[in-house]
Coordinates of N, CA and C in Angstrom, one line a residue:
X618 N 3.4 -8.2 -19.6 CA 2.3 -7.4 -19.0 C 1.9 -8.1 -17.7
X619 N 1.7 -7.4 -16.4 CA 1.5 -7.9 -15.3 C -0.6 -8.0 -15.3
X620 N -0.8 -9.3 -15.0 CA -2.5 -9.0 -15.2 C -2.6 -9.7 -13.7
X621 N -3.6 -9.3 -13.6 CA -4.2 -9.2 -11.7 C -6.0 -9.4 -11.7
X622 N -6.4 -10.4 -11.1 CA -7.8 -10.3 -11.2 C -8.4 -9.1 -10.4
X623 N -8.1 -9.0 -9.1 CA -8.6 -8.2 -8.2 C -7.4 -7.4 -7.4
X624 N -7.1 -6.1 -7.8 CA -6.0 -5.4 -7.4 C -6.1 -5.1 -6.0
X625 N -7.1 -4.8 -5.5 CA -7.3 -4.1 -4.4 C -8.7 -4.6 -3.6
X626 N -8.8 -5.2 -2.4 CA -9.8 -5.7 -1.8 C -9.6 -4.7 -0.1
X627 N -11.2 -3.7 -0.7 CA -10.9 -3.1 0.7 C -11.6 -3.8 2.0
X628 N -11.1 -3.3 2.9 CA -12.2 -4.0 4.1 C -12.6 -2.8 4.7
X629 N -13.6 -3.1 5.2 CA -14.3 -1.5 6.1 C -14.7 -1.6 7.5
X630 N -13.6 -1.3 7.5 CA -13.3 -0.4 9.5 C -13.3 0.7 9.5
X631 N -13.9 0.9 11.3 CA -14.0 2.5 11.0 C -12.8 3.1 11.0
X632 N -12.7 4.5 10.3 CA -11.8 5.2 10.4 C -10.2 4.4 9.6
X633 N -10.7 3.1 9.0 CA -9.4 2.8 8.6 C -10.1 1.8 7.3
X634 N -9.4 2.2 6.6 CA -9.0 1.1 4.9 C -7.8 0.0 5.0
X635 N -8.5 -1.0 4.5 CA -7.5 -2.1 4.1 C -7.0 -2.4 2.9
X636 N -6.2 -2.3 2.4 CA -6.3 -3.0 0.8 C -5.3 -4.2 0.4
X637 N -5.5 -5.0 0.1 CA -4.6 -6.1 -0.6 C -4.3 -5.3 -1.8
X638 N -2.4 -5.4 -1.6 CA -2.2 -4.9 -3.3 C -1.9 -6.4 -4.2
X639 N -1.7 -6.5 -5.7 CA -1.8 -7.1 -6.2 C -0.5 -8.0 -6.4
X640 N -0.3 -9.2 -6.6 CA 0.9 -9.8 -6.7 C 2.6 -9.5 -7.3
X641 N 2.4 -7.9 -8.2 CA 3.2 -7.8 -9.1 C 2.8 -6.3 -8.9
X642 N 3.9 -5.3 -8.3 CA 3.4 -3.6 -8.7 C 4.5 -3.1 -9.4
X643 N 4.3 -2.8 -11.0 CA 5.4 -2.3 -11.7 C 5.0 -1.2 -12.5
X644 N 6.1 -0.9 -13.6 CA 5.1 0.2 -14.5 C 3.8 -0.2 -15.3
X645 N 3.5 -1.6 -15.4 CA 2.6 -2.0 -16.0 C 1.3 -2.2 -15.5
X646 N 0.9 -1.9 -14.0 CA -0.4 -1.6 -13.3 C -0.3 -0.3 -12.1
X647 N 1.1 0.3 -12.1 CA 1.1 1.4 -11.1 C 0.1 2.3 -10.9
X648 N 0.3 2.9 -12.6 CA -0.7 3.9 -13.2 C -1.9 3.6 -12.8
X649 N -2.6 2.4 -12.7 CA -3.9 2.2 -12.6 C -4.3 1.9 -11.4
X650 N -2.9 1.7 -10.2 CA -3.3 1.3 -8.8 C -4.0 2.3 -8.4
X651 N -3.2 3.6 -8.4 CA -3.5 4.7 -8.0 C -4.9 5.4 -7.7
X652 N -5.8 5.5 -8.8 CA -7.2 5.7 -8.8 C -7.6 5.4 -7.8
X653 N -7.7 3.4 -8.2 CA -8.4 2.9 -7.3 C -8.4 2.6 -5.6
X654 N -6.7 2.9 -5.3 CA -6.7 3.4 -3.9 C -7.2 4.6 -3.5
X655 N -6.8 5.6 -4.2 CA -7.6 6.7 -3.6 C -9.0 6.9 -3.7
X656 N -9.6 6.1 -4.7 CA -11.1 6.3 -4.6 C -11.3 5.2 -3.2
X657 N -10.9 4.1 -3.0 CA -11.0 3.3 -1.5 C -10.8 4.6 -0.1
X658 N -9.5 4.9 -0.6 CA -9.5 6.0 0.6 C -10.4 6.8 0.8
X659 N -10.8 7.6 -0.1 CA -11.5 8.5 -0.4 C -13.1 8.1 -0.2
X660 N -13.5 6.9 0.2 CA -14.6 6.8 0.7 C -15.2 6.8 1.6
X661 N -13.9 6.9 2.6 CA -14.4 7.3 4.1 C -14.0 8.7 4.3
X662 N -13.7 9.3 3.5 CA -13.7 11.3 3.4 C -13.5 11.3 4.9
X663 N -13.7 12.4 5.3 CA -12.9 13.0 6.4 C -12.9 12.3 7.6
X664 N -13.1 10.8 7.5 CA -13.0 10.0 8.8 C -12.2 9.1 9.0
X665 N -11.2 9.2 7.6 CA -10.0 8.3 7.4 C -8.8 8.5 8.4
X666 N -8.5 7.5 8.8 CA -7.5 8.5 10.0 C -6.1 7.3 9.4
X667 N -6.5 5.7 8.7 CA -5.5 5.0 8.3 C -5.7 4.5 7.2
X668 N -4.7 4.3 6.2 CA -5.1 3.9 4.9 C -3.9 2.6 5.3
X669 N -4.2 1.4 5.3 CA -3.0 0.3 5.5 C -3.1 -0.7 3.9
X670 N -1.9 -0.1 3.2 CA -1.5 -1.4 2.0 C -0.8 -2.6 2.2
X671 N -1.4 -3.6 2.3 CA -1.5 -4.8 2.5 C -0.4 -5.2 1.4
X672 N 1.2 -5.2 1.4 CA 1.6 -6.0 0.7 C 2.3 -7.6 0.9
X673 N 2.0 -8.2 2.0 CA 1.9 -9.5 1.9 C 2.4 -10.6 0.7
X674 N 1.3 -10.3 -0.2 CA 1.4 -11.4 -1.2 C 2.0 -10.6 -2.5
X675 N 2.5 -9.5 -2.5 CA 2.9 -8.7 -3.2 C 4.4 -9.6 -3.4
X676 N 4.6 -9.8 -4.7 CA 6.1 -11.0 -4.7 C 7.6 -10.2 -5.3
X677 N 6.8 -8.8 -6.0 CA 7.4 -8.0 -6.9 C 7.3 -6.7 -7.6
X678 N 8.1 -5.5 -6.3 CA 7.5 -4.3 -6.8 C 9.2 -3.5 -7.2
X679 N 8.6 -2.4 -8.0 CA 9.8 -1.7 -8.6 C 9.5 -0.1 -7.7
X680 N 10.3 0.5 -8.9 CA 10.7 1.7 -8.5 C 9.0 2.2 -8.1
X681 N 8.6 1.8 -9.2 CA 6.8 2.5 -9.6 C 6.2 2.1 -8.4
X682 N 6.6 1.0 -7.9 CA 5.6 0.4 -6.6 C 6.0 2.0 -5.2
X683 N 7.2 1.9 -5.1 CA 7.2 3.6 -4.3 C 7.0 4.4 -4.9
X684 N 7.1 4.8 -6.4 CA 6.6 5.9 -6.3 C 4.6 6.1 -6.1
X685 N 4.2 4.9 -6.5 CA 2.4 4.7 -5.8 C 2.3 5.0 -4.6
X686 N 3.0 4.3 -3.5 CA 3.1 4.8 -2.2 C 3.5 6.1 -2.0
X687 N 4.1 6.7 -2.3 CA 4.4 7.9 -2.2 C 3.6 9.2 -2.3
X688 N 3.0 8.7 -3.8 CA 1.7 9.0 -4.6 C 0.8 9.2 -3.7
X689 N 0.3 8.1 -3.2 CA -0.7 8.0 -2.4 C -0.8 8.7 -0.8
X690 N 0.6 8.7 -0.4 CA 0.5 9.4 1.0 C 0.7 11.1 1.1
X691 N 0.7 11.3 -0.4 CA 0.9 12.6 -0.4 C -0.1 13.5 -0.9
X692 N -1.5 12.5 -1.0 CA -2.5 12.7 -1.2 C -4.1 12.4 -0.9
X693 N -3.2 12.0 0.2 CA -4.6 11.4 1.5 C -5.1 13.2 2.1
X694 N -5.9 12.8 2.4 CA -6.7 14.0 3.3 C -5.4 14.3 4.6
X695 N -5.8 15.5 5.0 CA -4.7 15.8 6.2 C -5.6 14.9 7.5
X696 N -4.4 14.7 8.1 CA -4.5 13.7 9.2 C -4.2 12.2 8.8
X697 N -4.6 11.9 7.8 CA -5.0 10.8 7.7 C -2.9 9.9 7.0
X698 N -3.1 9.3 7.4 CA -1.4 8.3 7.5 C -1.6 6.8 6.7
X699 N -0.6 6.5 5.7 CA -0.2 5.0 5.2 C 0.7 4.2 5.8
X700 N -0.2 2.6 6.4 CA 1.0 1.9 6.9 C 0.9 0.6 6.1
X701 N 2.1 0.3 6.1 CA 2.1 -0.7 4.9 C 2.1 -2.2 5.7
X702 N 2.0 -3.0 5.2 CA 2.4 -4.3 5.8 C 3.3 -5.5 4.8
X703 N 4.2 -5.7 5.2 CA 5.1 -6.6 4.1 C 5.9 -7.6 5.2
X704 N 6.4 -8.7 4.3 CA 7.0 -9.5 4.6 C 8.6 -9.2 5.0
X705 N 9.3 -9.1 5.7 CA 10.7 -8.4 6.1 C 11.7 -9.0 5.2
X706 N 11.3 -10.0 4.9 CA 12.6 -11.0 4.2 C 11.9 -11.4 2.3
X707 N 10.6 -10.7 2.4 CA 10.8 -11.0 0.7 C 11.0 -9.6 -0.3
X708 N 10.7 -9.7 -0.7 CA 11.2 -8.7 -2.3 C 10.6 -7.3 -1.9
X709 N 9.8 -7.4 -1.6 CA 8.9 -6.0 -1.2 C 9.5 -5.7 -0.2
X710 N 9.4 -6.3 0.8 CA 10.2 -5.6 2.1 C 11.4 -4.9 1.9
X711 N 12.4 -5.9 0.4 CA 13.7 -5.5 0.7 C 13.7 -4.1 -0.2
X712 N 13.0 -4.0 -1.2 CA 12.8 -2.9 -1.7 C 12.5 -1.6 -1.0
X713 N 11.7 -1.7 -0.1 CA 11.4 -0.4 0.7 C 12.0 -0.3 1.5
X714 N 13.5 -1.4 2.2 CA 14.2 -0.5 2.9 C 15.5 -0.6 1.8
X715 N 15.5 -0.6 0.8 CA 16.8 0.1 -0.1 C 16.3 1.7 -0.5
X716 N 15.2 1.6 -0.4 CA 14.9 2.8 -1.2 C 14.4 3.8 -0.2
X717 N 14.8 3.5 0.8 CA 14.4 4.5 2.1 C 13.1 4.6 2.1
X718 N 11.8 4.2 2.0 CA 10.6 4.7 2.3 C 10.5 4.1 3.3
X719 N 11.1 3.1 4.1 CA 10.8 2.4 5.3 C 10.8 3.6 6.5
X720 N 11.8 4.9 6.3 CA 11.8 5.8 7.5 C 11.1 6.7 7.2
X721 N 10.0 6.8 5.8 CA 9.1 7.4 5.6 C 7.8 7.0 6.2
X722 N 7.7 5.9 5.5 CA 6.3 5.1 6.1 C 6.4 3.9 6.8
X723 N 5.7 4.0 7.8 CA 5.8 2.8 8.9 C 5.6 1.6 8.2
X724 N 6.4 0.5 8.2 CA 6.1 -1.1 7.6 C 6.2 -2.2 8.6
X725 N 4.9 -2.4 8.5 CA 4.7 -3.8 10.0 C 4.6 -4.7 9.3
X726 N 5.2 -6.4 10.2 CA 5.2 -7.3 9.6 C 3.3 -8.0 9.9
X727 N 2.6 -7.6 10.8 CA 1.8 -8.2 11.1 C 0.5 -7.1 10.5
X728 N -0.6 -7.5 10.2 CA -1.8 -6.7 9.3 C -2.2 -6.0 11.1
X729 N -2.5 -7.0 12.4 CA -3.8 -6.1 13.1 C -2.7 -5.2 14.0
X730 N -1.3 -5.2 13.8 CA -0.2 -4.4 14.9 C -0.7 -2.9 13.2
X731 N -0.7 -3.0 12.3 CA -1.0 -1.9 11.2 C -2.2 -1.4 11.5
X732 N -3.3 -2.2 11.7 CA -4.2 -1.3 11.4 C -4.8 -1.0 13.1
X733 N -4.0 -1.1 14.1 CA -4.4 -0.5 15.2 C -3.7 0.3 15.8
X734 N -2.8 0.8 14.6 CA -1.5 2.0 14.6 C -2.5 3.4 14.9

């Protein structure tokens, strides 16, 4: 079982969400990411224009880790866009460009080139 103290740390800019995802996204916390990004999103209602997931320190995601992402951008408010941030060369990165979400959603290696997308 993957346990995480703090899954998601938002920051509040306007018009944009930050979140740190958690060190491990598998089937064993996907289910529960979910909520809690969308209620983060969902707190800047119709002024969200960027939702950026911070996977950085993320060491290990699966299938479930895209399908969250996926989840999530298919259920943002209209207008509003997910960019991710990950490391190019670790596990997360390499995951999302096997699995093609890379030419879905934008993935920058740096957090302030994301959230000034």
């Amino acid at each position: 079982m993957t346990f995480f103290t703090n899954p998601t740390e938002p920051r509040d800019l306007p018009g944009r969400v930050h979140l740190t995802m958690p060190a491990e996204i598998d089937f064993c916390n996907a289910a529960e990411l979910l909520p809690l990004v969308l209620s983060a999103a969902g707190a800047q209602g119709d002024r969200l224009e960027v939702l950026v997931l911070d996977l950085r320190t993320t060491s290990f995601m699966d299938s479930q880790g895209v399908r969250l992402v996926n989840d999530v951008r298919h259920r943002l408010p209209p207008g509003a866009v997910v960019r991710l941030v990950a490391r190019p060369e670790g596990v997360t990165g390499r995951v999302l460009e096997l699995t093609g979400l890379r030419r879905d959603v934008p993935v920058y290696d740096d957090l302030a080139e994301a959230l000034a997308s």
